[in-house]
Tab-separated table of C-alpha atoms in Angstrom:
chain	number	residue	atom	x	y	z
F	1	MET	CA	-7.878	-9.938	23.501
F	2	LYS	CA	-6.847	-12.113	20.568
F	3	ALA	CA	-3.811	-11.140	18.466
F	4	ALA	CA	-1.718	-12.770	15.732
F	5	VAL	CA	1.751	-13.029	17.292
F	6	PHE	CA	5.090	-14.387	16.159
F	7	ARG	CA	8.151	-14.727	18.384
F	8	GLU	CA	10.785	-15.771	15.856
F	9	HIS	CA	11.512	-15.358	12.163
F	10	ASP	CA	10.853	-18.076	9.611
F	11	LYS	CA	10.298	-18.365	5.870
F	12	ASP	CA	7.012	-20.191	6.523
F	13	PRO	CA	4.341	-18.044	8.248
F	14	GLU	CA	2.393	-21.141	9.329
F	15	LYS	CA	5.272	-22.208	11.572
F	16	VAL	CA	5.529	-19.026	13.604
F	17	VAL	CA	2.323	-16.929	13.450
F	18	LYS	CA	-0.146	-17.974	16.156
F	19	ILE	CA	-3.378	-16.519	17.554
F	20	GLU	CA	-2.635	-15.706	21.202
F	21	ASP	CA	-4.274	-13.932	24.125
F	22	ILE	CA	-2.544	-10.661	25.028
F	23	GLU	CA	-3.571	-7.721	27.179
F	24	VAL	CA	-5.668	-4.863	25.825
F	25	PRO	CA	-3.240	-1.906	25.531
F	26	LYS	CA	-3.290	0.978	27.979
F	27	LEU	CA	-3.574	4.375	26.319
F	28	LYS	CA	-1.184	7.299	26.393
F	29	PRO	CA	-2.862	10.718	26.756
F	30	ASP	CA	-2.733	11.421	22.989
F	31	GLU	CA	-3.935	7.989	21.857
F	32	VAL	CA	-7.230	6.310	21.004
F	33	LEU	CA	-8.270	2.680	21.382
F	34	ILE	CA	-9.886	1.160	18.298
F	35	LYS	CA	-12.025	-1.965	18.124
F	36	VAL	CA	-10.543	-3.482	14.981
F	37	GLU	CA	-13.111	-4.708	12.466
F	38	ALA	CA	-10.811	-5.250	9.476
F	39	THR	CA	-7.068	-5.435	8.831
F	40	SER	CA	-5.508	-5.484	5.372
F	41	TYR	CA	-2.451	-7.526	4.419
F	42	ASN	CA	0.686	-5.851	3.073
F	43	TYR	CA	3.965	-7.239	1.808
F	44	ASN	CA	5.741	-5.782	4.817
F	45	ASP	CA	3.927	-8.447	6.875
F	46	LEU	CA	6.022	-11.057	5.079
F	47	TRP	CA	9.205	-9.037	5.485
F	48	ALA	CA	8.554	-8.910	9.227
F	49	ILE	CA	7.952	-12.658	9.454
F	50	TRP	CA	11.056	-13.381	7.380
F	51	GLY	CA	13.204	-10.921	9.321
F	52	ARG	CA	14.414	-9.159	6.215
F	53	PRO	CA	15.391	-6.635	5.067
F	54	ILE	CA	15.320	-5.640	8.759
F	55	LYS	CA	14.695	-7.374	12.050
F	56	VAL	CA	11.552	-6.278	13.885
F	57	PRO	CA	10.767	-5.953	17.611
F	58	MET	CA	9.817	-9.252	19.241
F	59	PRO	CA	7.321	-10.600	20.131
F	60	HIS	CA	5.665	-9.078	17.099
F	61	VAL	CA	2.180	-8.183	15.939
F	62	SER	CA	2.109	-7.073	12.303
F	63	GLY	CA	-0.622	-5.165	10.478
F	64	THR	CA	-0.464	-1.566	9.254
F	65	ASP	CA	-3.943	-0.966	7.810
F	66	ILE	CA	-6.876	-1.232	10.192
F	67	SER	CA	-10.399	0.074	10.308
F	68	GLY	CA	-12.830	0.001	13.183
F	69	THR	CA	-14.591	1.988	15.875
F	70	VAL	CA	-13.123	4.261	18.543
F	71	VAL	CA	-13.973	2.819	21.968
F	72	GLU	CA	-11.702	4.802	24.314
F	73	LEU	CA	-10.007	8.211	24.259
F	74	GLY	CA	-6.820	9.467	25.862
F	75	GLU	CA	-7.313	12.548	27.999
F	76	GLN	CA	-5.638	14.870	25.448
F	77	VAL	CA	-7.683	13.702	22.439
F	78	THR	CA	-9.998	16.405	21.071
F	79	SER	CA	-10.821	15.601	17.432
F	80	LEU	CA	-12.358	12.154	17.881
F	81	GLU	CA	-15.249	10.716	19.867
F	82	LYS	CA	-16.282	7.267	21.022
F	83	GLY	CA	-18.184	5.550	18.254
F	84	ASP	CA	-16.333	7.261	15.398
F	85	ARG	CA	-15.636	4.978	12.426
F	86	VAL	CA	-11.949	5.312	11.596
F	87	VAL	CA	-8.989	4.001	9.647
F	88	SER	CA	-5.283	4.039	10.496
F	89	HIS	CA	-2.618	6.262	8.980
F	90	GLY	CA	0.358	3.947	9.449
F	91	ASN	CA	3.135	6.525	8.966
F	92	LEU	CA	4.346	7.353	12.487
F	93	SER	CA	6.465	10.511	12.362
F	94	CYS	CA	7.705	13.011	14.929
F	95	ARG	CA	5.538	15.880	13.573
F	96	ILE	CA	8.021	18.530	14.735
F	97	CYS	CA	11.099	18.196	12.480
F	98	SER	CA	11.608	20.306	9.355
F	99	MET	CA	10.477	17.428	7.124
F	100	CYS	CA	7.225	16.980	9.026
F	101	THR	CA	6.438	20.672	9.351
F	102	SER	CA	7.047	21.205	5.617
F	103	GLY	CA	4.468	18.529	4.768
F	104	ARG	CA	6.964	15.733	4.161
F	105	GLU	CA	6.158	13.493	7.109
F	106	TYR	CA	7.059	10.478	4.939
F	107	ASP	CA	10.675	11.773	4.923
F	108	CYS	CA	10.921	12.163	8.702
F	109	GLU	CA	14.179	10.623	9.944
F	110	LYS	CA	12.299	9.190	12.932
F	111	ARG	CA	9.510	7.738	10.802
F	112	LEU	CA	8.309	4.241	11.598
F	113	VAL	CA	5.823	2.107	9.703
F	114	TRP	CA	3.249	1.066	12.270
F	115	GLY	CA	2.755	-2.690	12.424
F	116	PHE	CA	6.088	-3.317	10.732
F	117	GLN	CA	8.813	-1.471	12.638
F	118	THR	CA	6.867	-0.991	15.878
F	119	GLY	CA	6.623	-3.153	18.957
F	120	PRO	CA	6.820	-5.323	20.813
F	121	LEU	CA	3.172	-6.353	20.269
F	122	TRP	CA	2.089	-3.138	18.526
F	123	GLY	CA	0.333	-3.659	15.213
F	124	GLY	CA	-3.066	-4.174	13.636
F	125	TYR	CA	-3.591	-7.947	13.656
F	126	CYS	CA	-5.472	-7.826	16.933
F	127	GLN	CA	-8.951	-7.160	18.292
F	128	TYR	CA	-8.050	-3.780	19.835
F	129	ALA	CA	-5.333	-1.419	18.652
F	130	HIS	CA	-4.027	1.905	19.926
F	131	LEU	CA	-2.756	4.791	17.821
F	132	PRO	CA	-1.949	8.477	18.297
F	133	GLU	CA	-4.898	10.719	17.506
F	134	VAL	CA	-2.964	12.252	14.616
F	135	ASN	CA	-2.608	8.821	12.993
F	136	VAL	CA	-6.330	8.177	12.766
F	137	ALA	CA	-8.700	9.382	10.025
F	138	LYS	CA	-12.484	9.273	10.078
F	139	ILE	CA	-14.382	7.335	7.424
F	140	SER	CA	-17.895	8.049	6.194
F	141	ASP	CA	-20.786	5.700	6.869
F	142	ASN	CA	-20.945	4.601	3.221
F	143	ILE	CA	-17.427	3.120	3.288
F	144	SER	CA	-17.350	-0.420	4.668
F	145	PHE	CA	-14.699	-1.378	7.175
F	146	GLU	CA	-13.303	-3.875	4.662
F	147	ASP	CA	-13.025	-1.244	1.912
F	148	ALA	CA	-11.455	1.270	4.295
F	149	ALA	CA	-8.748	-1.171	5.394
F	150	ALA	CA	-8.138	-2.257	1.801
F	151	VAL	CA	-7.708	1.241	0.383
F	152	SER	CA	-5.966	3.113	3.198
F	153	MET	CA	-2.211	2.682	2.795
F	154	VAL	CA	-2.174	1.585	-0.845
F	155	GLY	CA	-4.500	4.418	-1.799
F	156	MET	CA	-2.468	7.006	0.057
F	157	THR	CA	0.747	5.643	-1.477
F	158	SER	CA	-0.704	5.636	-4.993
F	159	TRP	CA	-1.996	9.205	-4.638
F	160	HIS	CA	1.389	10.323	-3.352
F	161	MET	CA	3.176	8.584	-6.242
F	162	LEU	CA	1.041	9.946	-9.059
F	163	VAL	CA	-0.186	13.322	-7.846
F	164	ASP	CA	2.656	14.554	-5.651
F	165	ARG	CA	5.784	12.853	-6.957
F	166	ALA	CA	5.011	12.320	-10.662
F	167	ARG	CA	2.948	15.544	-10.955
F	168	MET	CA	0.362	13.792	-13.118
F	169	LYS	CA	-1.673	16.028	-15.423
F	170	PRO	CA	-4.964	15.372	-17.228
F	171	GLY	CA	-4.553	13.793	-20.645
F	172	GLN	CA	-1.216	12.113	-20.010
F	173	THR	CA	-0.427	8.482	-20.789
F	174	VAL	CA	0.283	6.487	-17.625
F	175	LEU	CA	1.688	2.967	-17.400
F	176	ILE	CA	0.491	1.244	-14.211
F	177	MET	CA	2.619	-1.822	-13.536
F	178	GLY	CA	1.010	-4.645	-11.575
F	179	GLY	CA	-2.488	-3.271	-12.002
F	180	THR	CA	-4.237	-5.751	-9.702
F	181	SER	CA	-1.820	-5.252	-6.810
F	182	GLY	CA	-2.908	-3.062	-3.907
F	183	VAL	CA	-1.209	0.081	-5.192
F	184	GLY	CA	-1.894	-0.808	-8.823
F	185	MET	CA	-5.657	-1.152	-8.442
F	186	VAL	CA	-5.896	2.325	-6.922
F	187	GLY	CA	-3.306	3.755	-9.321
F	188	ILE	CA	-5.491	2.856	-12.297
F	189	GLN	CA	-8.500	4.583	-10.761
F	190	ILE	CA	-6.613	7.715	-9.712
F	191	ALA	CA	-5.170	8.092	-13.211
F	192	LYS	CA	-8.683	7.814	-14.666
F	193	LEU	CA	-9.869	10.501	-12.208
F	194	TYR	CA	-7.331	12.723	-13.991
F	195	ASP	CA	-8.694	11.657	-17.388
F	196	CYS	CA	-5.424	10.001	-18.361
F	197	THR	CA	-4.937	7.190	-20.851
F	198	VAL	CA	-4.036	4.181	-18.734
F	199	ILE	CA	-2.005	1.188	-19.851
F	200	ALA	CA	-1.922	-1.453	-17.117
F	201	SER	CA	0.210	-4.550	-16.772
F	202	ALA	CA	-0.565	-7.866	-15.103
F	203	GLY	CA	0.857	-11.375	-14.942
F	204	ASN	CA	-1.983	-13.475	-16.351
F	205	GLN	CA	-5.223	-13.187	-18.315
F	206	GLN	CA	-7.488	-13.138	-15.261
F	207	LYS	CA	-5.571	-10.224	-13.791
F	208	MET	CA	-5.473	-8.476	-17.164
F	209	ASP	CA	-9.265	-8.675	-17.378
F	210	LYS	CA	-9.544	-7.167	-13.894
F	211	CYS	CA	-7.376	-4.238	-14.954
F	212	LEU	CA	-9.844	-3.465	-17.728
F	213	GLU	CA	-12.736	-3.711	-15.253
F	214	LEU	CA	-10.970	-1.167	-13.043
F	215	GLY	CA	-10.836	1.282	-15.940
F	216	ALA	CA	-7.576	0.669	-17.794
F	217	ASP	CA	-7.736	1.543	-21.483
F	218	PHE	CA	-5.142	-1.056	-22.503
F	219	VAL	CA	-3.485	-3.984	-20.753
F	220	VAL	CA	-0.353	-6.054	-21.332
F	221	ASN	CA	1.156	-9.174	-19.753
F	222	HIS	CA	4.465	-8.105	-18.178
F	223	ARG	CA	5.563	-11.744	-17.917
F	224	GLN	CA	5.888	-11.947	-21.696
F	225	GLU	CA	9.347	-11.151	-22.990
F	226	ASP	CA	8.164	-8.542	-25.490
F	227	TRP	CA	5.661	-6.791	-23.191
F	228	TYR	CA	7.374	-3.428	-23.486
F	229	LYS	CA	7.278	-3.583	-27.295
F	230	LYS	CA	3.513	-4.010	-27.074
F	231	VAL	CA	3.296	-0.950	-24.824
F	232	ARG	CA	5.298	1.044	-27.346
F	233	ASP	CA	2.938	-0.065	-30.108
F	234	MET	CA	-0.075	0.949	-27.984
F	235	THR	CA	1.331	4.494	-27.835
F	236	GLN	CA	2.078	4.662	-31.587
F	237	LYS	CA	5.796	4.597	-30.680
F	238	LYS	CA	5.463	7.795	-28.623
F	239	GLY	CA	6.027	6.225	-25.208
F	240	VAL	CA	4.421	7.121	-21.881
F	241	ASP	CA	4.500	10.179	-19.656
F	242	ILE	CA	4.535	8.290	-16.345
F	243	VAL	CA	5.567	4.809	-15.273
F	244	PHE	CA	4.040	3.683	-11.964
F	245	GLU	CA	6.616	1.141	-10.750
F	246	HIS	CA	6.869	-1.341	-7.877
F	247	ILE	CA	7.931	-4.613	-9.542
F	248	GLY	CA	11.659	-3.943	-9.721
F	249	LYS	CA	14.540	-5.780	-11.320
F	250	THR	CA	12.750	-7.851	-13.975
F	251	VAL	CA	11.049	-4.892	-15.674
F	252	PHE	CA	12.906	-1.741	-14.660
F	253	PRO	CA	15.231	-1.285	-17.685
F	254	GLN	CA	12.342	-1.737	-20.110
F	255	GLU	CA	10.169	0.700	-18.169
F	256	VAL	CA	12.838	3.388	-18.430
F	257	SER	CA	13.057	2.864	-22.192
F	258	LEU	CA	9.316	3.553	-22.550
F	259	LEU	CA	9.430	7.075	-21.117
F	260	LYS	CA	8.857	10.079	-23.348
F	261	MET	CA	11.143	13.087	-23.323
F	262	GLY	CA	10.884	14.535	-19.825
F	263	GLY	CA	8.818	11.580	-18.599
F	264	THR	CA	8.788	10.324	-15.022
F	265	LEU	CA	9.218	6.894	-13.457
F	266	VAL	CA	7.973	6.804	-9.865
F	267	SER	CA	8.916	3.762	-7.781
F	268	THR	CA	7.597	2.491	-4.469
F	269	GLY	CA	8.928	-1.058	-4.364
F	270	ALA	CA	10.938	-3.844	-5.956
F	271	THR	CA	9.307	-7.198	-5.302
F	272	THR	CA	11.382	-9.019	-7.952
F	273	GLY	CA	14.731	-7.646	-6.777
F	274	TYR	CA	16.594	-4.421	-6.023
F	275	ASP	CA	19.752	-4.656	-8.127
F	276	SER	CA	18.544	-3.435	-11.492
F	277	THR	CA	20.321	-1.622	-14.323
F	278	ILE	CA	19.644	1.503	-16.345
F	279	ASP	CA	20.831	2.731	-19.732
F	280	LEU	CA	22.064	6.188	-18.764
F	281	ARG	CA	21.504	7.527	-22.266
F	282	TYR	CA	17.774	7.580	-21.567
F	283	LEU	CA	18.439	9.616	-18.437
F	284	PHE	CA	20.334	12.499	-20.027
F	285	PHE	CA	19.237	12.419	-23.678
F	286	ARG	CA	15.551	12.288	-22.835
F	287	GLY	CA	15.763	14.309	-19.631
F	288	ILE	CA	13.703	11.757	-17.746
F	289	ASN	CA	12.951	11.820	-14.027
F	290	ILE	CA	13.336	8.818	-11.739
F	291	VAL	CA	11.798	9.436	-8.325
F	292	GLY	CA	11.020	7.359	-5.288
F	293	ALA	CA	7.969	7.370	-3.063
F	294	THR	CA	6.924	5.722	0.165
F	295	GLN	CA	3.579	5.996	1.889
F	296	GLY	CA	2.222	9.572	1.964
F	297	THR	CA	0.609	12.230	4.124
F	298	LYS	CA	-2.545	12.024	6.187
F	299	ALA	CA	-4.019	14.656	3.861
F	300	GLU	CA	-3.404	12.318	0.905
F	301	LEU	CA	-5.089	9.488	2.801
F	302	GLU	CA	-8.117	11.708	3.398
F	303	GLU	CA	-8.183	12.636	-0.302
F	304	VAL	CA	-8.421	8.950	-1.209
F	305	LEU	CA	-11.117	8.370	1.425
F	306	PHE	CA	-13.129	11.240	-0.072
F	307	TRP	CA	-13.057	9.729	-3.561
F	308	THR	CA	-13.811	6.299	-2.097
F	309	SER	CA	-16.900	7.738	-0.423
F	310	LYS	CA	-17.940	9.134	-3.831
F	311	LYS	CA	-17.476	5.651	-5.372
F	312	LYS	CA	-14.838	6.987	-7.771
F	313	ILE	CA	-12.268	4.697	-6.133
F	314	LYS	CA	-13.391	1.159	-5.363
F	315	PRO	CA	-10.965	-1.226	-3.664
F	316	LEU	CA	-10.555	-4.631	-5.247
F	317	ILE	CA	-10.836	-7.218	-2.467
F	318	ASN	CA	-9.396	-10.670	-3.037
F	319	ALA	CA	-10.769	-12.392	0.080
F	320	VAL	CA	-12.073	-11.692	3.572
F	321	LEU	CA	-10.702	-14.233	6.046
F	322	PRO	CA	-11.823	-14.988	9.615
F	323	PHE	CA	-9.105	-14.286	12.142
F	324	SER	CA	-8.589	-17.973	12.897
F	325	GLU	CA	-7.527	-18.463	9.260
F	326	MET	CA	-5.567	-15.246	8.856
F	327	VAL	CA	-2.262	-16.959	8.013
F	328	LYS	CA	-3.851	-18.043	4.716
F	329	GLY	CA	-3.580	-14.426	3.652
F	330	HIS	CA	0.180	-14.455	4.166
F	331	LEU	CA	0.478	-17.601	2.076
F	332	MET	CA	-1.614	-16.161	-0.764
F	333	MET	CA	0.487	-13.012	-0.753
F	334	ALA	CA	3.740	-15.007	-0.784
F	335	ARG	CA	2.520	-17.033	-3.792
F	336	GLY	CA	1.444	-13.887	-5.612
F	337	ASP	CA	-1.906	-15.380	-6.587
F	338	GLN	CA	-4.192	-12.770	-5.032
F	339	ILE	CA	-6.048	-10.164	-7.070
F	340	GLY	CA	-6.404	-6.990	-5.044
F	341	LYS	CA	-6.257	-6.837	-1.250
F	342	THR	CA	-6.863	-9.591	1.269
F	343	ILE	CA	-8.599	-8.723	4.546
F	344	THR	CA	-8.862	-10.411	7.927
F	345	THR	CA	-11.561	-9.678	10.505
F	346	PRO	CA	-10.166	-9.886	14.072
F	347	GLN	CA	-13.615	-9.810	15.697
F	348	LYS	CA	-14.711	-12.875	13.723
F	349	LEU	CA	-12.836	-15.952	14.863
């Protein structure tokens, strides 16, 4: 089968990522084999290629979010059948520790992100992929393979951030940073499901317009120096209940200053840098909450898939690339010029 493989780290994906022939994987008893129809790009693909912040197993196949059809079953698999349309749940956890059995599989000490930390040659940029039965979710016939791959991890992460970690309630004011990113596009739509007032941010006018199309009530350009003052004006100086954060260093102090008394900032990334600052007076005088989030549970993934099937969540897809041109997706992501998710189709060379 064809797979996108790299055997060394480099800043330039074009230099190291190549389409190669590798063997179709042999299944363990609890695994299924999936014919991959669509794979969605994530920023951890770039981290893997760059070899930072961690080294990854070599040779490496990236790709965490796949959708496709089950074509083979391990002998212990009972909940799936050949022909089922499925999507991956990329959070590989032990399922037996106290974190997992209390519903916090994302906090499992043995957790691995499939397609990022796994290998050698075990990820989703390939024509056939294998996963444990427990890491596969069914998708309804009215969800396309492209939409399923685009919404799976970012949707699950966004649901986990807003519903579980930030405890979002109807009627609140929610600031969604980076509203046309993968997590941002779903974050806007989840907040509107809860009938919240949504202020979204984006880096240019085209992206700002897309945020409004997705349902945001207000939008601001976070690249402008006074962006946070505009947000404050939009709330009549009251501030926001929740900040949905993944940009990091360049905006973090201003985000904290926008929180109401008892408000919550929930963070799942820091693409502009990790070493930020905070005015501690906001922390104790306002009683704010700063919480982290990463990925989510399979149940949260299935919640997002339900609302996607009802057309209440619609993934924003930037481009669908044939597998022979899949490195273009890495380059677009590195430049930051994509709007929504980029997809590659391993069966279409």
